[in-house]
Short mmCIF file of C-alpha atoms in Angstrom, two decimals:
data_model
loop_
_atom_site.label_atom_id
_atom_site.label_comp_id
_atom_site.label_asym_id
_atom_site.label_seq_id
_atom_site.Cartn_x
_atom_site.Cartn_y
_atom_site.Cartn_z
CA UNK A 326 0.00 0.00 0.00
CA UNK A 327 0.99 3.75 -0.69
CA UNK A 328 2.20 5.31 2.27
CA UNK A 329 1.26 8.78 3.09
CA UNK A 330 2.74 10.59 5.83
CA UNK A 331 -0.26 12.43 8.11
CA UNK A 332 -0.35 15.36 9.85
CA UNK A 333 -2.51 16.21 12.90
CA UNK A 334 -3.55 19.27 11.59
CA UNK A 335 -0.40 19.91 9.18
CA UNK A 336 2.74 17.88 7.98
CA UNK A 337 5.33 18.87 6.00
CA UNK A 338 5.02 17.58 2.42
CA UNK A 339 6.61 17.93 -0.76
CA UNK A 340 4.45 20.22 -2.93
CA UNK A 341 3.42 18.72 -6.27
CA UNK A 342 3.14 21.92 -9.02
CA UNK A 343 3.08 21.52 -12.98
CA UNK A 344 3.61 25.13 -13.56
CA UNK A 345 5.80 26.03 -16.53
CA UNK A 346 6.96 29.69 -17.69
CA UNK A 347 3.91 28.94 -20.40
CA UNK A 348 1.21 28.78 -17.73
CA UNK A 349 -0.71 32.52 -17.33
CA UNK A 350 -0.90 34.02 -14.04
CA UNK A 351 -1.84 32.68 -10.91
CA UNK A 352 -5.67 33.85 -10.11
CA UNK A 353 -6.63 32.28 -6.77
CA UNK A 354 -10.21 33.40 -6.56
CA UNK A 355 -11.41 32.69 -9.59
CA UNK A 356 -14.08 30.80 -9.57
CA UNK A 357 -12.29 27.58 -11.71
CA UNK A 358 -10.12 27.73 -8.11
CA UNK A 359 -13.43 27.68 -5.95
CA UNK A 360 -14.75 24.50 -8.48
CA UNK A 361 -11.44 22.84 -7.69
CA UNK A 362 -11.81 23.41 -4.34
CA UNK A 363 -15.39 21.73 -4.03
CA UNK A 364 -14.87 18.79 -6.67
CA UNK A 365 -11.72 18.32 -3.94
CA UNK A 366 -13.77 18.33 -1.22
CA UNK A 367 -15.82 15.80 -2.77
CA UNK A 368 -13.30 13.53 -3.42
CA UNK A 369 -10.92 13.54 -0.14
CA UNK A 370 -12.65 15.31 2.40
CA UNK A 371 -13.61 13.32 5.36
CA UNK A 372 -17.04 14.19 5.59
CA UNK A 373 -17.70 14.13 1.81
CA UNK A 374 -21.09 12.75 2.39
CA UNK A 375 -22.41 15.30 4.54
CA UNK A 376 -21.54 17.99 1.57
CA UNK A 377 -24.00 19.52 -0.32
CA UNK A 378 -24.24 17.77 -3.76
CA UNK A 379 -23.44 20.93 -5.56
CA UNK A 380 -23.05 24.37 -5.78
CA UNK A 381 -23.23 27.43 -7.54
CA UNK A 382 -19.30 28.75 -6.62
CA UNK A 383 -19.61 31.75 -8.57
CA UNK A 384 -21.36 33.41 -5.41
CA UNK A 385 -19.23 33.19 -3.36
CA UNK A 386 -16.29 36.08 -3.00
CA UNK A 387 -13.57 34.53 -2.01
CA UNK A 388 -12.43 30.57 -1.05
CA UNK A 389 -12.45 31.04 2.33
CA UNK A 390 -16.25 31.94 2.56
CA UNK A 391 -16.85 28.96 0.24
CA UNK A 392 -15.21 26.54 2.17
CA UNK A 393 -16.71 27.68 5.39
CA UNK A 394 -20.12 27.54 4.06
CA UNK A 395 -19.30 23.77 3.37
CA UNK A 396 -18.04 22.18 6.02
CA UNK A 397 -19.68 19.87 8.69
CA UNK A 398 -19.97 22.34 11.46
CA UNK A 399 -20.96 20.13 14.14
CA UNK A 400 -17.32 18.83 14.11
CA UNK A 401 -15.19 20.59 11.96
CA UNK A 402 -13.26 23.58 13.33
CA UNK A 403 -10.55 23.24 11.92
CA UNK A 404 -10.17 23.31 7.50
CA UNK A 405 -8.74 26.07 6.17
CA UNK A 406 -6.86 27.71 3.24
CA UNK A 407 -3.38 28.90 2.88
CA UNK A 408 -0.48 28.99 0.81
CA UNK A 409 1.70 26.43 -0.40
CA UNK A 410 5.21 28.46 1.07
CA UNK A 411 3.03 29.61 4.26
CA UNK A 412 2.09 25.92 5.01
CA UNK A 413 5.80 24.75 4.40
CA UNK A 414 7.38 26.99 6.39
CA UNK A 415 4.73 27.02 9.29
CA UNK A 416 6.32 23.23 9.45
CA UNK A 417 9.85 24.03 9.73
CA UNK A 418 9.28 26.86 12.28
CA UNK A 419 9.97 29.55 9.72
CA UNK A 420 7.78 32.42 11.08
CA UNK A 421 7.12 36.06 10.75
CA UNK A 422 5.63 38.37 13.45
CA UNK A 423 6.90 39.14 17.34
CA UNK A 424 7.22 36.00 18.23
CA UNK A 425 5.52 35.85 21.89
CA UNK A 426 2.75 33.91 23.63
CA UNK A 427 0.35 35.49 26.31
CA UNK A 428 -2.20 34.41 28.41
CA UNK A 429 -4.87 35.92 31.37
CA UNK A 430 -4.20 35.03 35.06
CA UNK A 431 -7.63 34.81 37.39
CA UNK A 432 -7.32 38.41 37.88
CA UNK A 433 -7.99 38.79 34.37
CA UNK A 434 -4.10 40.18 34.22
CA UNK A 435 -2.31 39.47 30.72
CA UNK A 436 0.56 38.04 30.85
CA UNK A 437 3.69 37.27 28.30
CA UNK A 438 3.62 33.08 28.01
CA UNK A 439 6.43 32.14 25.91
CA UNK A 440 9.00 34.00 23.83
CA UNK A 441 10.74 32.53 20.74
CA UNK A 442 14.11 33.11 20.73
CA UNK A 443 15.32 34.50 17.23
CA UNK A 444 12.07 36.22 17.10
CA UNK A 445 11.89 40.16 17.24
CA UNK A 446 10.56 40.03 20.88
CA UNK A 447 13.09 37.26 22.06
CA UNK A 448 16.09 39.42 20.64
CA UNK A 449 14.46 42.13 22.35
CA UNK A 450 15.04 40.49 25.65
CA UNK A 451 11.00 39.74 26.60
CA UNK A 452 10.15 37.16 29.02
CA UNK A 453 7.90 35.06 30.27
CA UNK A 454 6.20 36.08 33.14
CA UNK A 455 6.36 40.00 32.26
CA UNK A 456 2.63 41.72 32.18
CA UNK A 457 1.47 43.54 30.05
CA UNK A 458 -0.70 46.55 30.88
CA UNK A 459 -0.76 48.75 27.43
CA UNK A 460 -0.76 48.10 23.93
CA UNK A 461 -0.19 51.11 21.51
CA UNK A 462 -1.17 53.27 24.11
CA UNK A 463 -4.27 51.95 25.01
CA UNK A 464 -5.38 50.25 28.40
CA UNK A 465 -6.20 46.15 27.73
CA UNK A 466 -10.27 47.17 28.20
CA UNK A 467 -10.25 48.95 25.39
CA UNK A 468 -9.79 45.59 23.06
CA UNK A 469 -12.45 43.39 24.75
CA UNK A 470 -15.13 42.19 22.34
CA UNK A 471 -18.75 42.46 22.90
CA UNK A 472 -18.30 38.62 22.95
CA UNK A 473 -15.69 38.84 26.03
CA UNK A 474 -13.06 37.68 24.19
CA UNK A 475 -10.29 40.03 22.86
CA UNK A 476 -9.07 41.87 19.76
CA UNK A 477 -5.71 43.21 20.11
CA UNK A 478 -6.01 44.66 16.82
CA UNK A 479 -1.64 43.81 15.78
CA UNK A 480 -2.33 43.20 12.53
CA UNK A 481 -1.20 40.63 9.96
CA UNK A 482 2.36 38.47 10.60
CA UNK A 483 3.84 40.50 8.22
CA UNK A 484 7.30 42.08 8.10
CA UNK A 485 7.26 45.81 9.01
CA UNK A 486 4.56 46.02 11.30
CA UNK A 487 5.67 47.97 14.58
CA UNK A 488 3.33 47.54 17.62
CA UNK A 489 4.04 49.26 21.23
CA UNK A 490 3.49 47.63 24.49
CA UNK A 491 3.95 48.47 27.63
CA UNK A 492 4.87 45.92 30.57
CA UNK A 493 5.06 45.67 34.19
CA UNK A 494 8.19 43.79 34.97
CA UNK A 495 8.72 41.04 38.09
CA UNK A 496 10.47 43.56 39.93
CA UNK A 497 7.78 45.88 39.80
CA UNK A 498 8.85 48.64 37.42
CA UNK A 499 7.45 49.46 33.64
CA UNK A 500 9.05 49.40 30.25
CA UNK A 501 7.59 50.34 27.09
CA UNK A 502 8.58 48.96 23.80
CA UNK A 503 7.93 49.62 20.10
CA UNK A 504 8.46 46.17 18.12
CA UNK A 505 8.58 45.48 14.22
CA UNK A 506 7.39 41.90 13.17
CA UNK A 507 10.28 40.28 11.16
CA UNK A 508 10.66 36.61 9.65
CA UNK A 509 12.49 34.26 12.15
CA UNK A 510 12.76 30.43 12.87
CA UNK A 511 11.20 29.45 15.77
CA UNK A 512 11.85 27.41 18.31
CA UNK A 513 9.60 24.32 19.85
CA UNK A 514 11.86 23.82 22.81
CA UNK A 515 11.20 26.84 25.46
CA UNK A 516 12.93 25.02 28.74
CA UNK A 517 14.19 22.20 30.27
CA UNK A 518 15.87 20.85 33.13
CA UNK A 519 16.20 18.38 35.19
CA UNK A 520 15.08 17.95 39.51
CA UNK A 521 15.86 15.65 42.01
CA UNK A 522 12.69 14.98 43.70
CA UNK A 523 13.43 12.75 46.54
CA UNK A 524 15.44 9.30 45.31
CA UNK A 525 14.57 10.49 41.76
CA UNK A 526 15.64 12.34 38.68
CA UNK A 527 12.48 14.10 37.04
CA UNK A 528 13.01 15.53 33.56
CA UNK A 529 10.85 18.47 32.72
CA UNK A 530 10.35 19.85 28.93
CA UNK A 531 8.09 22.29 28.12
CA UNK A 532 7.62 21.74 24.05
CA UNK A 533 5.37 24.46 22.36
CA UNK A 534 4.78 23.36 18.49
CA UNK A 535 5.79 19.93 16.81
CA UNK A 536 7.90 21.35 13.73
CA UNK A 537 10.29 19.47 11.62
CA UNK A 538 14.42 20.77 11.33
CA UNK A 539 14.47 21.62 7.55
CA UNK A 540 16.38 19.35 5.83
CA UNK A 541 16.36 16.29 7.56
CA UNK A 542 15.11 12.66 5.94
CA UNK A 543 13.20 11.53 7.40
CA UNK A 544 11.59 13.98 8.68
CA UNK A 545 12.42 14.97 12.04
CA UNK A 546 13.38 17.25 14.66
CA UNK A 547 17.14 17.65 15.67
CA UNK A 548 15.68 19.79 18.63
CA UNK A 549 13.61 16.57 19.90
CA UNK A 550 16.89 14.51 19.33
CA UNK A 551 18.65 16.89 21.47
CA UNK A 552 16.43 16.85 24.27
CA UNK A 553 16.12 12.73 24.55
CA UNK A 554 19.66 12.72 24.28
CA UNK A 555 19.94 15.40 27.04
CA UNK A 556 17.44 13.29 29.36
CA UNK A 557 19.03 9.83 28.54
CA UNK A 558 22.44 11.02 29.49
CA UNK A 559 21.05 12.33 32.69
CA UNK A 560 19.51 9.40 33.57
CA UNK A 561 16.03 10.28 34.55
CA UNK A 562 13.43 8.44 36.06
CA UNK A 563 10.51 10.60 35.35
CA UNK A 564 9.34 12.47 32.72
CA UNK A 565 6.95 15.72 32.83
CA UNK A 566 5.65 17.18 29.29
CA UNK A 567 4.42 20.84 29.45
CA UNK A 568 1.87 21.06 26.33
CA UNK A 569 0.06 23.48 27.76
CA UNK A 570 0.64 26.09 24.56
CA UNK A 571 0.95 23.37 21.90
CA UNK A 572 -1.55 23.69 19.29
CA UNK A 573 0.10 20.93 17.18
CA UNK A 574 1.66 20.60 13.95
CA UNK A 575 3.45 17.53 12.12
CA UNK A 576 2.84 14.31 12.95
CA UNK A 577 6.29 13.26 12.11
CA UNK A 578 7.54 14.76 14.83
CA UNK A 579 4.89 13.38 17.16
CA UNK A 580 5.94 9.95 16.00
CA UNK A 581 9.67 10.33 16.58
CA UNK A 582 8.93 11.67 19.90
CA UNK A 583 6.59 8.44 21.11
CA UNK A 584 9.04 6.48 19.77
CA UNK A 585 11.82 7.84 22.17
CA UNK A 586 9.34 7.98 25.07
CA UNK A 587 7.66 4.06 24.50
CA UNK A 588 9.25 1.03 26.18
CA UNK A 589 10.88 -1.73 24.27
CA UNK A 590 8.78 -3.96 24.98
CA UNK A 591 6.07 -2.42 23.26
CA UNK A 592 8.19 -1.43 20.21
CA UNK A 593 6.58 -3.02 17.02
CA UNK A 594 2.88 -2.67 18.10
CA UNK A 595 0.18 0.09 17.31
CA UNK A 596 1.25 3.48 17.49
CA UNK A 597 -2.32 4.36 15.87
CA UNK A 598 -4.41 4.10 13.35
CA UNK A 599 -6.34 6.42 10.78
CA UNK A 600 -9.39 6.36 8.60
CA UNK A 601 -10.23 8.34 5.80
CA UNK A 602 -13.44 8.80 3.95
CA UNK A 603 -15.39 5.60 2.80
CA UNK A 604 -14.34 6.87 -1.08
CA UNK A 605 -10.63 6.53 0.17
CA UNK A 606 -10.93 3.43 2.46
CA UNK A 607 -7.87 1.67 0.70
CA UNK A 608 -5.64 4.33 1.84
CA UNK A 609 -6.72 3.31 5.65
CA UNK A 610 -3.46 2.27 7.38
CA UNK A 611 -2.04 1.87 11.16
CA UNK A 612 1.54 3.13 12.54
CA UNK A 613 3.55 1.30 14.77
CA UNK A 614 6.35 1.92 17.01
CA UNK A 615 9.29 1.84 16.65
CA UNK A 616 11.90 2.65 19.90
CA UNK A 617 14.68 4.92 19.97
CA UNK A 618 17.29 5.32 22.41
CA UNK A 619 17.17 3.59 25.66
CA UNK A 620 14.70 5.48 28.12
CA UNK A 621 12.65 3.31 29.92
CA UNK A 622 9.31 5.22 31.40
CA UNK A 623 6.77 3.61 33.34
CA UNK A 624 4.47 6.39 32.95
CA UNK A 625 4.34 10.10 31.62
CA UNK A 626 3.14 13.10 33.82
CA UNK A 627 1.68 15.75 31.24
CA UNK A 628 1.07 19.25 31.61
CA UNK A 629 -2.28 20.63 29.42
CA UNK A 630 -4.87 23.13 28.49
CA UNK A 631 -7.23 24.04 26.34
CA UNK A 632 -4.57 25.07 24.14
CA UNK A 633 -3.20 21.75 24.19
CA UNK A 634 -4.24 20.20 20.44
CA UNK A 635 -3.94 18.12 17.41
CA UNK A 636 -0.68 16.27 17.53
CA UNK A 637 0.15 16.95 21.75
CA UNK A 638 -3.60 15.02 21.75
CA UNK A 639 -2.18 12.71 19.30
CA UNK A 640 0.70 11.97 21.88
CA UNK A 641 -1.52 11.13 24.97
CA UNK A 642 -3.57 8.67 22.83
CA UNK A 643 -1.22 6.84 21.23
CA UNK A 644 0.38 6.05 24.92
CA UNK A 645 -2.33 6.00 26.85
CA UNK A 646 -2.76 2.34 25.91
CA UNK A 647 0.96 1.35 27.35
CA UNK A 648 1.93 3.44 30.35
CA UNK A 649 0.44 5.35 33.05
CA UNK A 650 -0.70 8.57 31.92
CA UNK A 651 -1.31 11.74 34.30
CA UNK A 652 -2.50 15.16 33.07
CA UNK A 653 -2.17 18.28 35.18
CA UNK A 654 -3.97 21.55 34.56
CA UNK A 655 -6.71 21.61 32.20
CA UNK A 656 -8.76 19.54 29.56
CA UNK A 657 -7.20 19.84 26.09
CA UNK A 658 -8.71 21.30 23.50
CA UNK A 659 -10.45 17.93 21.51
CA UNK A 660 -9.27 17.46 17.79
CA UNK A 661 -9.11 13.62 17.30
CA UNK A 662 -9.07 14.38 13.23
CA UNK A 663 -5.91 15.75 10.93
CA UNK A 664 -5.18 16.49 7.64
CA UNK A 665 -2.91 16.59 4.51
CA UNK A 666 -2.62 19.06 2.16
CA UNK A 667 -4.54 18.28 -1.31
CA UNK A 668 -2.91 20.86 -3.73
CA UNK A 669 -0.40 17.85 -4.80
CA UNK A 670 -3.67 15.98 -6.27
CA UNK A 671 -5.29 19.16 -7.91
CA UNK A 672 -3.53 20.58 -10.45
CA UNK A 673 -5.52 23.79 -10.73
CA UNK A 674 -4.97 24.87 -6.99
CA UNK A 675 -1.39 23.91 -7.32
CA UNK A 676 -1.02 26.14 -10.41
CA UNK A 677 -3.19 28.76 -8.48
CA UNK A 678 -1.25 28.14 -5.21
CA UNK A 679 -3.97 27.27 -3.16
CA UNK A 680 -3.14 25.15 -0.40
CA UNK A 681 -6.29 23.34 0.79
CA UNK A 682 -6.24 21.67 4.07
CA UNK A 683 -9.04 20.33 4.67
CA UNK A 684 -10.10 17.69 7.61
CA UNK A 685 -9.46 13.94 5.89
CA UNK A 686 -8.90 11.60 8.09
CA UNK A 687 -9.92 10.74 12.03
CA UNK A 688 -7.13 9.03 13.98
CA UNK A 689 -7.64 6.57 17.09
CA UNK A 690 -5.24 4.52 19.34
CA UNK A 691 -4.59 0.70 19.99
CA UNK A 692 -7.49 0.43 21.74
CA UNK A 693 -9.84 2.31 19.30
CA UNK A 694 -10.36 5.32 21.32
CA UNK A 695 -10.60 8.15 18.42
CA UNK A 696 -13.97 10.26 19.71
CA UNK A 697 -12.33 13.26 21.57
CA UNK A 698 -14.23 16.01 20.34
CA UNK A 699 -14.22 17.10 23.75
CA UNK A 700 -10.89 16.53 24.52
CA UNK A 701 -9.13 14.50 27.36
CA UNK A 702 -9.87 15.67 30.90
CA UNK A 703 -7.14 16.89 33.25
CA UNK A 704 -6.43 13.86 36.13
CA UNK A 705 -6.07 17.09 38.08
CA UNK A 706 -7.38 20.89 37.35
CA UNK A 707 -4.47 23.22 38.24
CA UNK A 708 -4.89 26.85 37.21
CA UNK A 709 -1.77 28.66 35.14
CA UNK A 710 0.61 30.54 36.63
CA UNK A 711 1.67 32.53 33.30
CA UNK A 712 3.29 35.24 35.80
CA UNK A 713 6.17 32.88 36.72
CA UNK A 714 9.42 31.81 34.79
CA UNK A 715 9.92 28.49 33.30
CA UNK A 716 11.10 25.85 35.75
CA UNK A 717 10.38 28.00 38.51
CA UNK A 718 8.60 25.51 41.21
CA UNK A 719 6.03 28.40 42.24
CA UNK A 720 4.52 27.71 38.58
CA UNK A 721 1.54 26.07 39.93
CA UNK A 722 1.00 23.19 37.37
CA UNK A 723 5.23 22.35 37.64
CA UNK A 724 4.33 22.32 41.45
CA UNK A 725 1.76 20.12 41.20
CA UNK A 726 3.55 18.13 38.83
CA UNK A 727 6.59 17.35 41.19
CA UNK A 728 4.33 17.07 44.07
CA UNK A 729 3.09 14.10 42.69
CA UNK A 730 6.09 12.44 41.62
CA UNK A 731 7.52 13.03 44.99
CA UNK A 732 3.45 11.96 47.05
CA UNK A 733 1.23 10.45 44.89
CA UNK A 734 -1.21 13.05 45.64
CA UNK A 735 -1.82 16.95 44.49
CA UNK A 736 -2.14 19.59 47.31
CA UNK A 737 -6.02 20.03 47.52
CA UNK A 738 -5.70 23.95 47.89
CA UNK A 739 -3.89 23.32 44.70
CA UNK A 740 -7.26 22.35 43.02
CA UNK A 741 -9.76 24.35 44.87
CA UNK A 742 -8.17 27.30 43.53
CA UNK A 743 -8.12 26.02 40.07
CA UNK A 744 -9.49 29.12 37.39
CA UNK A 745 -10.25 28.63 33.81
CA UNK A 746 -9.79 31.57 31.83
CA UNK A 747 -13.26 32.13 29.73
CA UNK A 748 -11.06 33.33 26.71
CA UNK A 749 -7.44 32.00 25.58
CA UNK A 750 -4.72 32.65 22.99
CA UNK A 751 -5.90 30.16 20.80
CA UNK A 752 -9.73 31.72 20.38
CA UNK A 753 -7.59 34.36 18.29
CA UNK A 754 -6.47 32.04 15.41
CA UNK A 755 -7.87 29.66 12.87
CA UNK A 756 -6.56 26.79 10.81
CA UNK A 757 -2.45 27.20 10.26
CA UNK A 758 -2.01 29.98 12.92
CA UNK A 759 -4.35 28.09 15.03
CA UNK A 760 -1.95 24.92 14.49
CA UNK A 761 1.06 27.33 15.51
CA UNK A 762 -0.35 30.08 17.65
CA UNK A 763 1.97 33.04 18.36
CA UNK A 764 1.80 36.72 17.99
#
C-alpha cells in the first residue's frame, strides 16, 4: 500500500506543481479555483457525504467563505486555506511576526507566556512572566469584544509592522517597547531541566509546536533529538511534558517523539491508526512503534490546556494504551481528526497556489479510542501561573507536577483554587495559525 505521511492538523510535504513559464498568471479566486476546491472536497474530504451535492461557486467572494459555508460544522473547526510556502514553512518553524505567547491570570491580568528566541521580541530580551498593561497606548479594556473575548487589533504576521506595548516587569517597574514583526525560525523547545525529587531524577520539557528541522530525511526534529539525548544522558526516572501552549503541527515529529518515550517492549505494536473517507478506504493504514534510544518510562506526567491540540492530543492517545498517563492543569482542546494538504492531487490549486487543508482523516489509538471532540480531561485541574518563569517551582501546574512524583497526591488547595480563563490565545487564530499560535 501507498504510504502517506499524516499530519494532525499539518505535515510537512513535498508540494506537487506543474507550472511552466507557459502557464498565465496565478488567479486564486477565480471561480475555476473555488470548483477545484469543491470537486476536492468531494473527493478527499472526510465528511464528503455530509456535503452539499453541488453548488453554484460563482457566489461566493472569495475561497475562504466557500469553504466555510461547506463544512460539517458540528465537528469541523478546523479546514482552512493557505499557501503552499506559508504551510511549508509554518512546518519548519519559519515564522514572521513578534514571536511571543500570552495568556490571562484569574485576575484577568495578561501576561507574556512564551518567547521565541530568534524572534523580534526574544532578541528584544521579553520574558515570560512579564505583564502587560498597554498596547499602543491603550489600556487592555479597550480591546475586549462584545463577545468577552479580545481583539488586540496587531495586525497581519507580516514584516514591518511595529506595535508598542507596555509591561510591568517582576520587579515591579514598567518598560515600554515599540516592536517590528520580522521573519524568524522558531523554536519548539522553550525550557528544560532536570530535579531531584526525593530518590529520583524528574526531567521536565516544556515543548510548544511539533515542527520538523528543515532538511532532515526523514523527517524529524534535531531539537527533539537533542532533548532525549539530554534526558538519557542524565539518567532520569521521570518524565513531565508541558503542552500546555501546543496547538500541534506535524505528525512526524509526534511519531519520533513516542518512539523515544515508548518502552521496548512495546516497540513493534500500534502506534495508531487512521481512517479516511469511505471513497478513500484503501488508503486506511495503522503506525507502529518503533523505539529509539534507551529510556525506559513507566508512565508520563503531562502538563495541558485548552490550548493543548492536534498532535500533543495525538501523543496522549497513542500512549495511553501502554503506560500510566497523568495530566495536570486543564482539559485539552479535543481534535481527534488531521489532515494533509490536497494541492499535490489538484492541479488547478497547485497552479493557483492554493493550499487546501481540509479535515481527511480521524485518527484513534490501539485500543480504538478516536472520539475526543471534547478533549481528554485533566487527572487534576491546576490553574496557570503565566506570571512565573519556566522551571520555577512556584509555577503552579510544575508544582503540582513534582508534588506528585515526589506523594502520589496533588495539594487540595492546589485544586480548589483552580481558574479557567473564559477566553485564551488560541480563540484568536484559525486553521495554520491556530496549528502554531503566536503573535
Amino acid at each position: 500500500m501507498r504510504k502517506i505521511r499524516w499530519i494532525i492538523g499539518l505535515m510537512v510535504l513535498v508540494i506537487w506543481s506543474c507550472r511552466t513559464t507557459d502557464d498565465p498568471t496565478p488567479n486564486p479566486q477565480s471561480d475555476v479555483v473555488k470548483d477545484a476546491i469543491f470537486s476536492t472536497m468531494q473527493e478527499w474530504y472526510f465528511w464528503n457525504m455530509e456535503l452539499p451535492g453541488e453548488i453554484n461557486t460563482a457566489q461566493y467572494a472569495s475561497n475562504e467563505l466557500l469553504l466555510e459555508d461547506i463544512i460539517y460544522k458540528p465537528l469541523d473547526r478546523f479546514s482552512y486555506i493557505t499557501t503552499q510556502e506559508a504551510f511549508q514553512n509554518a512546518f519548519v518553524g519559519r515564522n514572521a511576526g513578534h514571536g511571543f505567547g500570552f495568556a490571562f491570570d484569574q485576575d484577568e491580568r495578561l501576561f507574556l507566556t512564551f518567547v521565541f528566541d530568534e524572534a523580534p521580541a526574544g532578541k528584544d530580551g521579553w520574558q515570560r512572566g512579564w505583564e502587560i498593561i498597554e498596547i499602543n497606548g491603550k489600556p487592555l479594556a479597550d480591546y475586549k469584544t462584545s463577545s468577552g473575548g479580545y481583539n488586540f487589533d496587531l495586525g497581519p504576521p507580516d514584516p514591518g509592522i511595529s506595535n508598542t506595548f507596555t509591561f510591568r516587569l517582576p520587579d515591579g517597574s514598567t518598560t515600554t517597547r515599540t516592536n517590528t514583526k520580522a521573519e524568524y525560525q522558531s523554536n519548539s523547545v522553550l525550557y528544560q531541566n532536570v530535579y531531584p525529587i526525593g530518590n529520583k531524577k524528574v526531567g521536565y520539557w516544556v515543548y510548544q509546536s511539533f515542527k520538523a528541522t528543515a532538511g532532515l530525511t526523514p523527517t524529524r526534529s534535531q531539537e527533539v533529538e537533542n532533548s532525549m539525548n539530554y534526558f538519557t544522558g542524565e539518567g532520569i526516572d521521570e518524565l513531565i511534558i508541558d503542552l500546555r501552549y501546543n496547538g500541534g503541527g506535524s505528525v512526524a515529529v509526534a511519531e519520533q517523539i513516542l518512539n523515544y518515550l515508548i518502552q521496548s517492549s512495546n516497540s513493534g505494536k500500534v502506534m495508531y491508526t487512521n481512517k479516511l473517507n469511505e471513497d478513500k478506504s484503501e488508503l486506511n493504514q495503522s503506525e507502529n512503534f518503533s523505539k529509539i534510544g534507551s529510556l525506559n518510562l513507566s508512565r508520563v506526567i503531562f502538563i495541558t490546556s485548552r490550548g493543548s491540540a492536534s498532535a500533543s492530543e495525538l501523543v496522549i492517545n497513542a500512549l495511553d494504551p501502554y503506560m500510566d498517563l497523568v495530566l495536570i492543569g486543564d482539559n485539552t482542546f479535543g481534535k481527534p481528526v488531521g489532515s494533509f494538504p490536497l494541492s499535490r492531487y489538484n492541479r488547478t490549486l497547485a497552479e493557483n497556489d492554493v493550499e487546501l487543508v481540509p479535515i481527511t482523516f480521524a485518527t484513534a489509538n490501539a485500543e480504538g479510542k478516536a472520539e475526543y471532540f471534547e478533549g481528554f480531561p485533566a487527572t487534576f485541574s491546576v490553574s496557570d501561573s503565566p506570571n512565573i518563569p519556566w522551571g520555577d517551582t512556584r509555577d503552579s501546574r510544575l508544582n503540582a507536577a513534582l508534588q506528585f512524583v515526589l506523594d502520589g497526591i496533588i495539594n487540595g488547595r492546589l485544586q480548589q483554587d483552580f481558574y479557567r480563563p473564559s477566553w485564551e490565545m488560541i480563540d484568536s487564530f484559525h486553521g495554520l495559525q491556530q496549528e502554531f499560535p503566536a503573535y
